[in-house]
Amino acid sequence: MGFSGHLFFARSNRPLLEAPVFDGVDQEQKDAVHTWWPREGGWQTLQFGNEIWEDDDLPALVERTGAPACVAQVSESSLALVTGLGTDGRRRQAWLNLHVAAPFLTEEPEDVDEVIYWVDKPEFHEAVGRTRAELDAQVPSDAAGALAWAAAAGSRPASQSRIEELLRSEETFVEELFDDLLDALGSPAATPTAPQP
């Protein structure tokens, strides 16, 4: 089984886990948090394996840190919905691993009695194809939104074509794709020698 949970990426001059937005997390859950290698400038990534995050918490994190932040909601290491929020309140989203997201987002017809039979039908595969095409058509605007988020964070991101390439790419572990996206968005390289906040 892969990882399911949340990846938080934000800038703080203190350990990110000390932010008040995480005050409701019990100590056992905090002890289980995996902290990725830091990035220069106080950028930090936390990996929570528990469902402790509410959508309204992202504005609180941005307000507390005074910088844009993003969170990736990961399912079984196979797909992720990344939500970025700027200090201006602009919210931007993008899916990672579209080939996995498409079947997940395809709605079943109301007359389907058993989902297991629906996924074996040609109609299901046709519906997934339509969903994938819709997701693919959104990639340019999703990439533009990601670039705008990066600019607000003071980063120097790669070209839009590179971001689109990543949003269309497939990785076995979506966490690696998230890390590649952070790199492409111009976040300082993660390194074990980066200064700790």
Coordinates of C-alpha atoms in Angstrom, one line a residue:
M1 CA 0.0 0.0 0.0
G2 CA 1.2 3.5 -0.8
F3 CA 1.1 6.7 1.2
S4 CA -2.3 8.4 1.8
G5 CA -2.4 11.7 3.6
H6 CA -1.2 15.3 3.0
L7 CA 2.0 17.0 2.0
F8 CA 2.3 20.6 3.3
F9 CA 4.7 23.0 1.7
A10 CA 5.2 26.4 3.3
R11 CA 7.8 28.9 4.4
S12 CA 8.4 29.7 8.1
N13 CA 11.3 30.9 10.2
R14 CA 10.2 28.4 12.8
P15 CA 9.6 24.6 12.4
L16 CA 6.5 24.4 10.4
L17 CA 4.9 21.8 12.8
E18 CA 4.9 24.5 15.5
A19 CA 2.4 26.6 13.4
P20 CA -0.9 27.1 15.4
V21 CA -2.8 25.4 12.6
F22 CA -1.3 22.1 13.8
D23 CA -2.2 22.7 17.5
G24 CA -5.1 20.3 17.3
V25 CA -2.9 17.4 16.2
D26 CA -2.1 15.1 19.0
Q27 CA 1.5 14.3 20.0
E28 CA 1.3 10.7 18.6
Q29 CA 0.4 12.0 15.2
K30 CA 3.0 14.7 15.4
D31 CA 5.6 12.1 16.2
A32 CA 4.6 10.2 13.0
V33 CA 5.1 13.3 10.8
H34 CA 7.9 12.9 8.2
T35 CA 9.8 16.1 7.6
W36 CA 11.4 16.3 4.1
W37 CA 14.8 17.8 3.6
P38 CA 14.4 21.6 4.0
R39 CA 14.9 24.1 1.2
E40 CA 16.7 27.4 1.7
G41 CA 14.7 30.4 2.7
G42 CA 12.7 28.5 5.3
W43 CA 10.7 26.4 2.9
Q44 CA 9.6 23.2 4.5
T45 CA 7.6 20.1 3.6
L46 CA 5.7 18.0 6.1
Q47 CA 4.2 14.6 5.3
F48 CA 1.2 13.7 7.4
G49 CA -0.1 10.2 7.1
N50 CA -3.3 11.0 9.0
E51 CA -6.5 12.8 7.9
I52 CA -6.0 15.8 10.1
W53 CA -6.4 18.6 7.5
E54 CA -9.5 20.6 6.6
D55 CA -9.7 22.8 3.5
D56 CA -10.2 25.9 5.7
D57 CA -6.8 25.3 7.3
L58 CA -4.8 26.4 4.3
P59 CA -5.8 30.1 4.6
A60 CA -4.8 29.9 8.3
L61 CA -1.4 28.5 7.3
V62 CA -0.8 31.3 4.8
E63 CA -1.8 33.9 7.3
R64 CA 0.4 32.4 10.0
T65 CA 3.5 32.2 7.7
G66 CA 2.9 35.3 5.7
A67 CA 3.8 33.5 2.5
P68 CA 2.1 31.4 -0.1
A69 CA 1.6 27.7 0.8
C70 CA 0.3 24.6 -0.8
V71 CA -1.0 21.2 0.2
A72 CA -1.2 18.0 -1.7
Q73 CA -3.9 15.5 -0.8
V74 CA -2.4 12.2 -1.7
S75 CA -4.2 8.9 -2.2
E76 CA -2.2 5.6 -2.2
S77 CA 0.8 7.4 -3.6
S78 CA -0.9 7.2 -7.0
L79 CA -2.7 10.5 -7.4
A80 CA -2.7 13.9 -5.7
L81 CA -4.8 17.1 -5.8
V82 CA -2.4 20.0 -5.2
T83 CA -4.0 23.2 -3.8
G84 CA -1.9 26.4 -3.7
L85 CA -3.0 29.6 -2.0
G86 CA -1.3 33.0 -2.2
T87 CA -1.3 35.8 0.3
D88 CA -3.9 37.5 -1.9
G89 CA -6.4 34.7 -1.3
R90 CA -6.1 33.3 -4.8
R91 CA -6.6 29.5 -4.8
R92 CA -5.2 27.4 -7.6
Q93 CA -5.4 23.6 -8.1
A94 CA -4.0 20.9 -10.2
W95 CA -4.1 17.1 -10.3
L96 CA -1.0 15.0 -10.5
N97 CA -1.0 11.6 -12.3
L98 CA -4.0 12.4 -14.6
H99 CA -4.1 8.7 -15.8
V100 CA -5.1 7.7 -12.3
A101 CA -7.2 10.8 -11.6
A102 CA -9.4 10.2 -14.6
P103 CA -11.0 6.9 -13.5
F104 CA -11.3 8.3 -10.0
L105 CA -13.2 11.4 -11.2
T106 CA -15.4 9.6 -13.7
E107 CA -18.9 9.5 -12.3
E108 CA -20.9 6.3 -12.6
P109 CA -24.4 6.5 -14.2
E110 CA -27.3 6.5 -11.8
D111 CA -28.6 3.2 -13.2
V112 CA -25.5 1.3 -12.2
D113 CA -26.2 -1.3 -9.5
E114 CA -22.8 -2.7 -9.0
V115 CA -19.6 -0.6 -9.6
I116 CA -17.6 -3.7 -10.2
Y117 CA -19.6 -4.5 -13.3
W118 CA -19.6 -0.9 -14.5
V119 CA -15.7 -0.7 -14.6
D120 CA -15.6 -3.7 -17.0
K121 CA -17.9 -2.1 -19.6
P122 CA -16.7 -0.3 -22.7
E123 CA -18.9 2.6 -21.6
F124 CA -16.8 3.0 -18.5
H125 CA -13.6 3.2 -20.6
E126 CA -15.2 5.7 -23.0
A127 CA -16.3 7.8 -20.0
V128 CA -12.8 7.7 -18.5
G129 CA -11.4 8.8 -21.9
R130 CA -13.6 11.8 -21.9
T131 CA -12.6 12.7 -18.3
R132 CA -9.0 12.3 -19.2
A133 CA -9.5 14.6 -22.2
E134 CA -11.2 17.2 -20.0
L135 CA -8.3 17.1 -17.4
D136 CA -5.8 17.4 -20.2
A137 CA -7.6 20.4 -21.6
Q138 CA -7.3 22.1 -18.2
V139 CA -3.5 21.6 -18.0
P140 CA -2.5 24.9 -19.6
S141 CA -4.6 26.9 -17.2
D142 CA -3.5 24.8 -14.3
A143 CA 0.1 25.3 -15.2
A144 CA -0.5 29.1 -15.6
G145 CA -2.0 29.1 -12.1
A146 CA 1.0 27.2 -10.7
L147 CA 3.3 29.7 -12.3
A148 CA 1.4 32.6 -10.8
W149 CA 1.5 30.9 -7.3
A150 CA 5.3 30.5 -7.7
A151 CA 5.7 34.1 -8.7
A152 CA 3.8 35.2 -5.6
A153 CA 6.2 33.0 -3.6
G154 CA 9.1 34.9 -5.0
S155 CA 10.4 31.9 -7.0
R156 CA 11.9 31.8 -10.5
P157 CA 10.0 28.9 -12.1
A158 CA 10.7 27.0 -15.2
S159 CA 8.8 27.5 -18.4
Q160 CA 5.1 26.9 -18.7
S161 CA 5.8 24.0 -21.1
R162 CA 7.9 22.3 -18.4
I163 CA 5.1 22.7 -15.8
E164 CA 2.6 21.3 -18.3
E165 CA 4.9 18.4 -19.0
L166 CA 5.0 17.5 -15.3
L167 CA 1.2 17.9 -14.9
R168 CA 0.8 15.4 -17.8
S169 CA 3.5 13.0 -16.7
E170 CA 3.1 9.7 -14.9
E171 CA 5.0 8.5 -11.8
T172 CA 4.7 5.4 -9.8
F173 CA 5.0 7.5 -6.6
V174 CA 3.1 10.8 -6.9
E175 CA 5.2 12.2 -4.0
E176 CA 8.2 12.2 -6.3
L177 CA 6.1 14.1 -8.9
F178 CA 5.1 16.6 -6.3
D179 CA 8.8 17.2 -5.4
D180 CA 9.7 17.6 -9.1
L181 CA 6.9 20.1 -9.4
L182 CA 8.3 22.1 -6.5
D183 CA 11.7 22.1 -8.2
A184 CA 10.2 23.2 -11.5
L185 CA 8.3 26.0 -9.8
G186 CA 11.6 27.5 -8.7
S187 CA 11.7 26.4 -5.1
P188 CA 15.2 26.2 -3.7
A189 CA 16.7 22.8 -4.1
A190 CA 16.1 20.5 -1.1
T191 CA 19.3 19.6 0.7
P192 CA 20.3 18.1 4.0
T193 CA 22.7 21.0 4.5
A194 CA 20.0 23.7 4.1
P195 CA 19.8 25.9 7.2
Q196 CA 17.1 24.6 9.6
P197 CA 14.6 27.2 10.7

